[in-house]
PDB file of C-alpha atoms in Angstrom:
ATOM      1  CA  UNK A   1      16.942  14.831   7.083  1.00 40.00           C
ATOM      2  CA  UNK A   2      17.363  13.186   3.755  1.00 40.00           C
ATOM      3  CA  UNK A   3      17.092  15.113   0.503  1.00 55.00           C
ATOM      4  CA  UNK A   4      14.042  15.728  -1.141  1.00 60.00           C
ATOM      5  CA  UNK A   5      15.083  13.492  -4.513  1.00 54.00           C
ATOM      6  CA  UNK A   6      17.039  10.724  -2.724  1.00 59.00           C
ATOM      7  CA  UNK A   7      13.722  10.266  -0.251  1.00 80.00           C
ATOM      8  CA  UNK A   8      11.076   9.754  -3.008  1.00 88.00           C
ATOM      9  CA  UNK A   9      10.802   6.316  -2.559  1.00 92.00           C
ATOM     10  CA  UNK A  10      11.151   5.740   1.353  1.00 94.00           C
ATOM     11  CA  UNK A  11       7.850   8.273   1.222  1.00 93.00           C
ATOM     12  CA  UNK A  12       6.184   6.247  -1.666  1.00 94.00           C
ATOM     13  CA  UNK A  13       6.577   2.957   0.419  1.00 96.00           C
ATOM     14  CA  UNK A  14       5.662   4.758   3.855  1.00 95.00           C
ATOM     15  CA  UNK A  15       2.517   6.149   1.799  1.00 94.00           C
ATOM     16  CA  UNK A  16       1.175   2.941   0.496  1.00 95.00           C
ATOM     17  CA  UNK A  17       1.899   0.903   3.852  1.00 96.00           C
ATOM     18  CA  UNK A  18      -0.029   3.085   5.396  1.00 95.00           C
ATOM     19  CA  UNK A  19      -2.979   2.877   2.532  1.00 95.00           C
ATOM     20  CA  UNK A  20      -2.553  -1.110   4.169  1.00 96.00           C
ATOM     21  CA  UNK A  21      -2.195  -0.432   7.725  1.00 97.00           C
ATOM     22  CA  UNK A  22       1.173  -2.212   7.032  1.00 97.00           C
ATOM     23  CA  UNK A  23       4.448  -1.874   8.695  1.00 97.00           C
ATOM     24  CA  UNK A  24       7.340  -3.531   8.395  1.00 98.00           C
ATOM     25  CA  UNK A  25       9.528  -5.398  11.222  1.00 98.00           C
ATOM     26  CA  UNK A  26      12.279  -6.088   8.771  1.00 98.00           C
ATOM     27  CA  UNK A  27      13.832  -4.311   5.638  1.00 98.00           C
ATOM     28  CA  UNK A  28      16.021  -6.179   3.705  1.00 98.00           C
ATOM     29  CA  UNK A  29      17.636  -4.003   1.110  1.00 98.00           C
ATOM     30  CA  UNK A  30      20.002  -5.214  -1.888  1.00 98.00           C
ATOM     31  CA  UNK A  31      22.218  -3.019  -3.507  1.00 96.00           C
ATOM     32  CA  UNK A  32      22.446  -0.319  -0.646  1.00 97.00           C
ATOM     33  CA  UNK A  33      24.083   2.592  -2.669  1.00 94.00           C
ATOM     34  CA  UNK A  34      25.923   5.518  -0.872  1.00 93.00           C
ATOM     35  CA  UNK A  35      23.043   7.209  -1.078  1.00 85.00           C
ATOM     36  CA  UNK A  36      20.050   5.184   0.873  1.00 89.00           C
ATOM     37  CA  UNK A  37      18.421   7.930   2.835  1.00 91.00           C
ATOM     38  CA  UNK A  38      15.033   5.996   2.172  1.00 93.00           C
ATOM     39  CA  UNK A  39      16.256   4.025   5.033  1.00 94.00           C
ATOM     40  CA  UNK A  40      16.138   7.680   7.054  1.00 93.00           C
ATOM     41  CA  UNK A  41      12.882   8.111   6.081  1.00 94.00           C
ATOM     42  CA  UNK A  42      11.409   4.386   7.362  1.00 96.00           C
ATOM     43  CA  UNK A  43      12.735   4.575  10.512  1.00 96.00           C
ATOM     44  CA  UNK A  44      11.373   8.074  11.162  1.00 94.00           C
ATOM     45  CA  UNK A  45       8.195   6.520   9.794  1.00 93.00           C
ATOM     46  CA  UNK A  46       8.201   3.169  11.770  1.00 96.00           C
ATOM     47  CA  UNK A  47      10.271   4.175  14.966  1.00 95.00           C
ATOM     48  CA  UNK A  48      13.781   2.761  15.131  1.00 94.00           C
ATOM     49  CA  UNK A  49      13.019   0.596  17.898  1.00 96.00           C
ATOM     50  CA  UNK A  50      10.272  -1.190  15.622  1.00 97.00           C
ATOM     51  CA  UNK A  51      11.944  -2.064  12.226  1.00 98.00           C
ATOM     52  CA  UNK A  52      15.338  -3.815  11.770  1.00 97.00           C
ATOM     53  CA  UNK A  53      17.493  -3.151   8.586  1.00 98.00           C
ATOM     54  CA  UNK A  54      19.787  -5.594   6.768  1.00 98.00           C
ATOM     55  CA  UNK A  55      21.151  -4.415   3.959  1.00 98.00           C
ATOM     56  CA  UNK A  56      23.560  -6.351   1.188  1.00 98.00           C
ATOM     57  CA  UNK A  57      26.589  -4.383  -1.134  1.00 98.00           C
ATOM     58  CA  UNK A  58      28.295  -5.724  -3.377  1.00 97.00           C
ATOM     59  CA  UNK A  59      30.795  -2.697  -4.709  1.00 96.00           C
ATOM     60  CA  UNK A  60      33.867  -2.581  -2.517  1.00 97.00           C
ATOM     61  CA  UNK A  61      34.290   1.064  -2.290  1.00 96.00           C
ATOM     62  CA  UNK A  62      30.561   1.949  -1.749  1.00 97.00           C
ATOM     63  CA  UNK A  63      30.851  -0.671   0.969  1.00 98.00           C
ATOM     64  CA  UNK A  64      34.042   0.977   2.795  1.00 98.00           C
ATOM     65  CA  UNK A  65      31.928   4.272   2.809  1.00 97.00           C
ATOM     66  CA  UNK A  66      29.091   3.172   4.259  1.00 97.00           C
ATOM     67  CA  UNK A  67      29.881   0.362   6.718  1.00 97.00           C
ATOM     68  CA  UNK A  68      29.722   2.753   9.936  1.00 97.00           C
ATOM     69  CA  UNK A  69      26.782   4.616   8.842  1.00 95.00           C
ATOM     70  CA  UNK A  70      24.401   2.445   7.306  1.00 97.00           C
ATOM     71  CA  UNK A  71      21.602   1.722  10.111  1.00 97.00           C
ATOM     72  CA  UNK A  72      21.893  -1.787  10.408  1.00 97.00           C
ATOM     73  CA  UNK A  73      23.903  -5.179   9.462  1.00 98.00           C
ATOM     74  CA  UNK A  74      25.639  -5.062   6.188  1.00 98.00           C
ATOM     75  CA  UNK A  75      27.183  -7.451   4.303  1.00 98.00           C
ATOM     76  CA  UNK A  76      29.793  -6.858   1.060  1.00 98.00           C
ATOM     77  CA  UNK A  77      27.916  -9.176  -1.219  1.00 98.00           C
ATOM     78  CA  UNK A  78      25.768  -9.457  -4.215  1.00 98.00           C
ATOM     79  CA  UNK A  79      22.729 -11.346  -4.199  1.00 98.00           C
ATOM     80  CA  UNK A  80      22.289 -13.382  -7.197  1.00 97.00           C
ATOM     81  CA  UNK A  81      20.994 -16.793  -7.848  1.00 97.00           C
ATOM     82  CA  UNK A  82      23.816 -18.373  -7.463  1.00 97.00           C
ATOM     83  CA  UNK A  83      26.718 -18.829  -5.072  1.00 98.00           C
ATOM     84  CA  UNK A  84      30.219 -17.550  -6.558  1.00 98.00           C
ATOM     85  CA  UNK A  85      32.300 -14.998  -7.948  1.00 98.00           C
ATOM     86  CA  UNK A  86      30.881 -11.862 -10.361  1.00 97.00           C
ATOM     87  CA  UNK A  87      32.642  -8.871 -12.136  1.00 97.00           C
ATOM     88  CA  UNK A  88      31.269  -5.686 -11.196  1.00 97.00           C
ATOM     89  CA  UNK A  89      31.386  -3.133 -13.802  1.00 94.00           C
ATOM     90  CA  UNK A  90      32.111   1.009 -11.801  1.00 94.00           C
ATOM     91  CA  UNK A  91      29.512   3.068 -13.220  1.00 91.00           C
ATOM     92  CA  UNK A  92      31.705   6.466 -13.060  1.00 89.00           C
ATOM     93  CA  UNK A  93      30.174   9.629 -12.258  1.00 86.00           C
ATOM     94  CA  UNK A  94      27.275   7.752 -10.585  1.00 88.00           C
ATOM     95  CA  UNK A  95      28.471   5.202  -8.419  1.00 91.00           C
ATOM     96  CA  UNK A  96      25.348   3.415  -7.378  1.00 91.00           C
ATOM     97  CA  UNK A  97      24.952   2.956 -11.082  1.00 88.00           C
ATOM     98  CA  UNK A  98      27.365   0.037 -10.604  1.00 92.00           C
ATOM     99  CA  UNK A  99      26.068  -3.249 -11.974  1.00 92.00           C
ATOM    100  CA  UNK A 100      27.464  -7.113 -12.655  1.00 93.00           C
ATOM    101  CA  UNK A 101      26.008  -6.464 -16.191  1.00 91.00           C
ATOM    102  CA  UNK A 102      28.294  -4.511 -19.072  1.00 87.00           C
ATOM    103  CA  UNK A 103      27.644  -1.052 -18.774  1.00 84.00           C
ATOM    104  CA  UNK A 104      27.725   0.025 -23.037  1.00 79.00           C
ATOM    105  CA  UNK A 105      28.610   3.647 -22.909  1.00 81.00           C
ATOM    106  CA  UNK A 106      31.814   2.875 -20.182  1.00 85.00           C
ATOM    107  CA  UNK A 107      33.291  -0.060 -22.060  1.00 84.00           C
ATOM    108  CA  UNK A 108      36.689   0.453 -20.168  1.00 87.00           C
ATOM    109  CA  UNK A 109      35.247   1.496 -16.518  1.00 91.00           C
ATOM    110  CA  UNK A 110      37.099  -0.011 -13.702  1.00 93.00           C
ATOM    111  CA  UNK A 111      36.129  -3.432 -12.642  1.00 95.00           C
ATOM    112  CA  UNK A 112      35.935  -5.600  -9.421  1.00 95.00           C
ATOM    113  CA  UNK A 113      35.411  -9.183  -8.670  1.00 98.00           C
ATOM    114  CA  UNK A 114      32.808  -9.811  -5.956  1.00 98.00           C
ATOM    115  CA  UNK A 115      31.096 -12.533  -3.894  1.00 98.00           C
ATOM    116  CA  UNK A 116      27.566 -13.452  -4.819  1.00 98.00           C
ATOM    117  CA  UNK A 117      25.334 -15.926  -2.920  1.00 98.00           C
ATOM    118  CA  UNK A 118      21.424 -15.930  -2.484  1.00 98.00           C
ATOM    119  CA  UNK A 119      18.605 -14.871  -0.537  1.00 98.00           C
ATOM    120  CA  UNK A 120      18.189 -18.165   0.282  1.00 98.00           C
ATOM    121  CA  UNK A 121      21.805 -19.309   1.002  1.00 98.00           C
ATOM    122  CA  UNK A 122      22.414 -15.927   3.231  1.00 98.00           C
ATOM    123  CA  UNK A 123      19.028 -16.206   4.763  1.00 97.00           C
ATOM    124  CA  UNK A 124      17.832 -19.969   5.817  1.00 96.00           C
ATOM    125  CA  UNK A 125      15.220 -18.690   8.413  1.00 94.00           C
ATOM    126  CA  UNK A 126      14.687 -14.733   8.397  1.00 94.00           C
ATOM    127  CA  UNK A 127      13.752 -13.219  11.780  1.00 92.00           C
ATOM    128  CA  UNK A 128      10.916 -10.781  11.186  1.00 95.00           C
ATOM    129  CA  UNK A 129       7.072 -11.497  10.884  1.00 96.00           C
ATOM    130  CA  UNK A 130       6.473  -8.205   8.356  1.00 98.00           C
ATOM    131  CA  UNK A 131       9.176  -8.563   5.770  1.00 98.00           C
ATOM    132  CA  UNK A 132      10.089  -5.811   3.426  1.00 98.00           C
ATOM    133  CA  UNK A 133      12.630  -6.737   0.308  1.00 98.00           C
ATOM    134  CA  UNK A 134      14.268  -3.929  -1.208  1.00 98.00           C
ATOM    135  CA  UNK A 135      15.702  -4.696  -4.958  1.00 97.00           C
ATOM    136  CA  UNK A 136      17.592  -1.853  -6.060  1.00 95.00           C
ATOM    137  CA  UNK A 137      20.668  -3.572  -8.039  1.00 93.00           C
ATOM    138  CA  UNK A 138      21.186  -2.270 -11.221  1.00 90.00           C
ATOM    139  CA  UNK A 139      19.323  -5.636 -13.225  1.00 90.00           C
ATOM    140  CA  UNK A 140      20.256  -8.311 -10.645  1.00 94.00           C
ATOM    141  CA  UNK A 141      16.860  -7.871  -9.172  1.00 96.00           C
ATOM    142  CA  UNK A 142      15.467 -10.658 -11.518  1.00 96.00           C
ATOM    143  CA  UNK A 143      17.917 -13.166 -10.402  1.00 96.00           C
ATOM    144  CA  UNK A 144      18.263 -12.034  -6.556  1.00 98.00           C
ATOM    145  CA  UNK A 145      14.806 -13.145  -6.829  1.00 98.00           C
ATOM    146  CA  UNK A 146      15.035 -16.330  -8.298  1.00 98.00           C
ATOM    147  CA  UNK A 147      17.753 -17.189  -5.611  1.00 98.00           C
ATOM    148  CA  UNK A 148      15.734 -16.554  -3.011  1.00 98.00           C
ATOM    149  CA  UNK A 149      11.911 -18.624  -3.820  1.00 98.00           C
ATOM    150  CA  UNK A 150      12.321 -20.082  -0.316  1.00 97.00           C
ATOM    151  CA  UNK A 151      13.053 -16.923   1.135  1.00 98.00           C
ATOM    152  CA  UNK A 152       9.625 -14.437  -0.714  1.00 98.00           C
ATOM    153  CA  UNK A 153       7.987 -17.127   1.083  1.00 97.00           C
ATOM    154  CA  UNK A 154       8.202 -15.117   4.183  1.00 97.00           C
ATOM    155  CA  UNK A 155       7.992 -11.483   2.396  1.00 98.00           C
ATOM    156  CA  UNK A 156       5.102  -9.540   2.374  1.00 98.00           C
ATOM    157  CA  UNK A 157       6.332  -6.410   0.253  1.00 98.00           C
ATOM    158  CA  UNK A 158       8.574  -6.062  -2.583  1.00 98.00           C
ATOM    159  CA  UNK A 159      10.021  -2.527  -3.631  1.00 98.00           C
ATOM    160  CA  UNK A 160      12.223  -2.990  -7.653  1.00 97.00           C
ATOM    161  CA  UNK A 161      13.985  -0.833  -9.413  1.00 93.00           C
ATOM    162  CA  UNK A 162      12.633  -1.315 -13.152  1.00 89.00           C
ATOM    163  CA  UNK A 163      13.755  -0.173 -15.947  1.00 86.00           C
ATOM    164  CA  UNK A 164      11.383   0.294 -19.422  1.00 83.00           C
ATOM    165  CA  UNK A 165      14.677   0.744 -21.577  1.00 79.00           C
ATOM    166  CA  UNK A 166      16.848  -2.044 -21.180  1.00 71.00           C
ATOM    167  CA  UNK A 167      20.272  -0.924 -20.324  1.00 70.00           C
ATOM    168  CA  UNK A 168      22.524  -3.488 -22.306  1.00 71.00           C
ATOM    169  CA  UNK A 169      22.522  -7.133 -23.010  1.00 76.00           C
ATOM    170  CA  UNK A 170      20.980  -9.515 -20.355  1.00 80.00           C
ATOM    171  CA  UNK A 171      18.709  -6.673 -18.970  1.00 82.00           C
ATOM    172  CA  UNK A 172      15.385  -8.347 -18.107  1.00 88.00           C
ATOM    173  CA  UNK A 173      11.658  -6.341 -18.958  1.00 89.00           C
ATOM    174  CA  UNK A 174      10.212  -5.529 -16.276  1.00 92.00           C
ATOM    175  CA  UNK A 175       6.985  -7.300 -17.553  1.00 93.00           C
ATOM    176  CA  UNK A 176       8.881 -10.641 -17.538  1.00 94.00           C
ATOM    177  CA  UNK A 177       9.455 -10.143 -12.945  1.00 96.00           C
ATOM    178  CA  UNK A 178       5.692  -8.780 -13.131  1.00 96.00           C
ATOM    179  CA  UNK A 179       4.337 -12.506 -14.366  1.00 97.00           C
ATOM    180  CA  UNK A 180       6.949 -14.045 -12.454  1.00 98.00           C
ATOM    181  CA  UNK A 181       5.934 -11.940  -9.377  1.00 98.00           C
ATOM    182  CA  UNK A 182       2.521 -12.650 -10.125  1.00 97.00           C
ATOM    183  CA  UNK A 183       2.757 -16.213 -10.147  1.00 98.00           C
ATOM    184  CA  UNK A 184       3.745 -16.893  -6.987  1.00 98.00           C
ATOM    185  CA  UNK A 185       1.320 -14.420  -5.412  1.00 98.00           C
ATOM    186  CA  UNK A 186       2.560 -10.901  -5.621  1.00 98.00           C
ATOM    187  CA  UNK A 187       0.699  -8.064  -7.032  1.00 97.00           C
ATOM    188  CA  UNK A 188       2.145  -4.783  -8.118  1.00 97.00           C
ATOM    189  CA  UNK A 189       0.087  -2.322  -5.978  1.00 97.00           C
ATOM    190  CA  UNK A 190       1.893   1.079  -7.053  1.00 95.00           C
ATOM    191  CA  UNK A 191       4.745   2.892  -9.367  1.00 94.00           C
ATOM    192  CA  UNK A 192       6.720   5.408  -8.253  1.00 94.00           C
ATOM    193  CA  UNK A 193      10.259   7.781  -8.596  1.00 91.00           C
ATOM    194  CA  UNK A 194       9.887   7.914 -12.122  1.00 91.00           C
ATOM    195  CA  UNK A 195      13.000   8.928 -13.760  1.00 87.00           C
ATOM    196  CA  UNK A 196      11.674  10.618 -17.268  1.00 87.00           C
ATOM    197  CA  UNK A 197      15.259  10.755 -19.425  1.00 84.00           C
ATOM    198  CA  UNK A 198      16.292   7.202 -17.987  1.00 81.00           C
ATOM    199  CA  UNK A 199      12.950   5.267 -18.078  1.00 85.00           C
ATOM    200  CA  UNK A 200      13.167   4.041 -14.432  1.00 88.00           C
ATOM    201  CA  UNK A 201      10.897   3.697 -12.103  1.00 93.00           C
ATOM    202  CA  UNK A 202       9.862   1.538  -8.711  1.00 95.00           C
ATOM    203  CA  UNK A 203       7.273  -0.627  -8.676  1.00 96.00           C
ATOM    204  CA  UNK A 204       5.013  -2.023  -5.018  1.00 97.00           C
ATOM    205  CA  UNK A 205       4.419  -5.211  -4.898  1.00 98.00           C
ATOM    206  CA  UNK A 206       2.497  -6.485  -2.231  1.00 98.00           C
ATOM    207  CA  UNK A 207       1.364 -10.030  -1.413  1.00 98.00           C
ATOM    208  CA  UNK A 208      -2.449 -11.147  -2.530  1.00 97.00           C
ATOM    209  CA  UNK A 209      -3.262 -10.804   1.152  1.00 97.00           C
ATOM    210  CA  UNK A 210      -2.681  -7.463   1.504  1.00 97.00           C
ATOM    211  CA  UNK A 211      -3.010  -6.037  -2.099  1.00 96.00           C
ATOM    212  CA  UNK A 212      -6.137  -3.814  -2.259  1.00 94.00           C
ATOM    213  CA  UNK A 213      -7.713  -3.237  -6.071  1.00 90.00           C
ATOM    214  CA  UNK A 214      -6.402   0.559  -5.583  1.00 84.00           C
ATOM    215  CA  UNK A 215      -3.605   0.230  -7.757  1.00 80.00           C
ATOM    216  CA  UNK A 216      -1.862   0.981 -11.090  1.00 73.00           C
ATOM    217  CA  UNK A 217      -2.780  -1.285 -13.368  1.00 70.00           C
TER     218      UNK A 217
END
């Protein structure tokens, strides 16, 4: 059973799919983590048998950890918007902290080139009629999603990590991927996992189709 703190958000997406009589056939999560029991709590939500889980990780030693655990394909890559090579900076003390941006308080933290591509090199022609995408990636969710325009054609629901107090230098508002969200047909339905002392939280977006008015803004 996952923990009670590390399941917050696998419950706030269960909650609100069912508020849409939604359910997803495919999760597609980038930037895994070590600790990604909100996959536990989906697949005890959706049935195994029903939803299929991708996920992408970049950080080599996360990726060692996981790779006979994780419930599903994974790949040791980042997901950027373009196709290449990235530093990324090893949050310490907090792992899945790790990020391709400069982390300011751990100037000197150990460091690792990776392979990026995107969404839309990695994934031509997705298999799965109810797509989830799952951006938790330290401030690469802004350009995982411009690398991958083809690809949100096919997604239906959109779980970010956002973060109110920009972290460093290149950190994007999250207002800036609300408009750009927005404008190609994506609504945020719902916040959630608010973290007080670090001003981050997870935002729902869902597309126009399914959003209903009930929401947070």
């Amino acid at each position: 059973m996952a923990s009670r703190l590390l399941r917050r958000s696998g419950v706030a997406v269960g909650l609100v799919s069912e508020m849409l009589s939604w359910k997803a056939d495919l999760v597609l999560q980038v930037g895994v983590g070590e600790a990604h029991e909100e996959a536990d709590v989906l697949i005890a939500e959706w049935g195994k048998e029903n939803v299929r889980f991708i996920g992408c990780e970049p950080h080599p030693r996360i990726y060692q950890s996981i790779k006979d655990r994780y419930p599903g394909t994974l790949y040791n890559v980042a997901i950027s918007d373009r196709v290449g090579d990235a530093v990324i900076h090893d949050k310490q003390r907090h792992i899945d902290g790790s990020s391709l941006y400069s982390i300011p308080d751990q100037p000197d933290c150990p460091q690792y080139t990776v392979k990026t591509t995107t969404l839309d090199t990695l994934f031509p022609n997705p298999e799965g009629e109810h797509i989830l995408l799952w951006l938790d990636c330290e401030n690469s969710e802004f350009p995982a999603l411009c690398g991958g325009e083809g690809f949100l054609e096919r997604v239906e629901v959109i779980n970010i990590e956002s973060s109110a107090k920009p972290n460093g230098e290149g950190w994007i508002s999250p207002s800036v991927i609300y408009h750009w969200l927005a404008a190609r047909g994506f609504y945020l339905q719902w916040c959630h996992t608010f973290r007080v002392h670090e001003a981050k939280y997870d935002s729902i977006y869902v597309h126009s189709h399914l959003f209903d008015p009930y929401c947070c803004c």
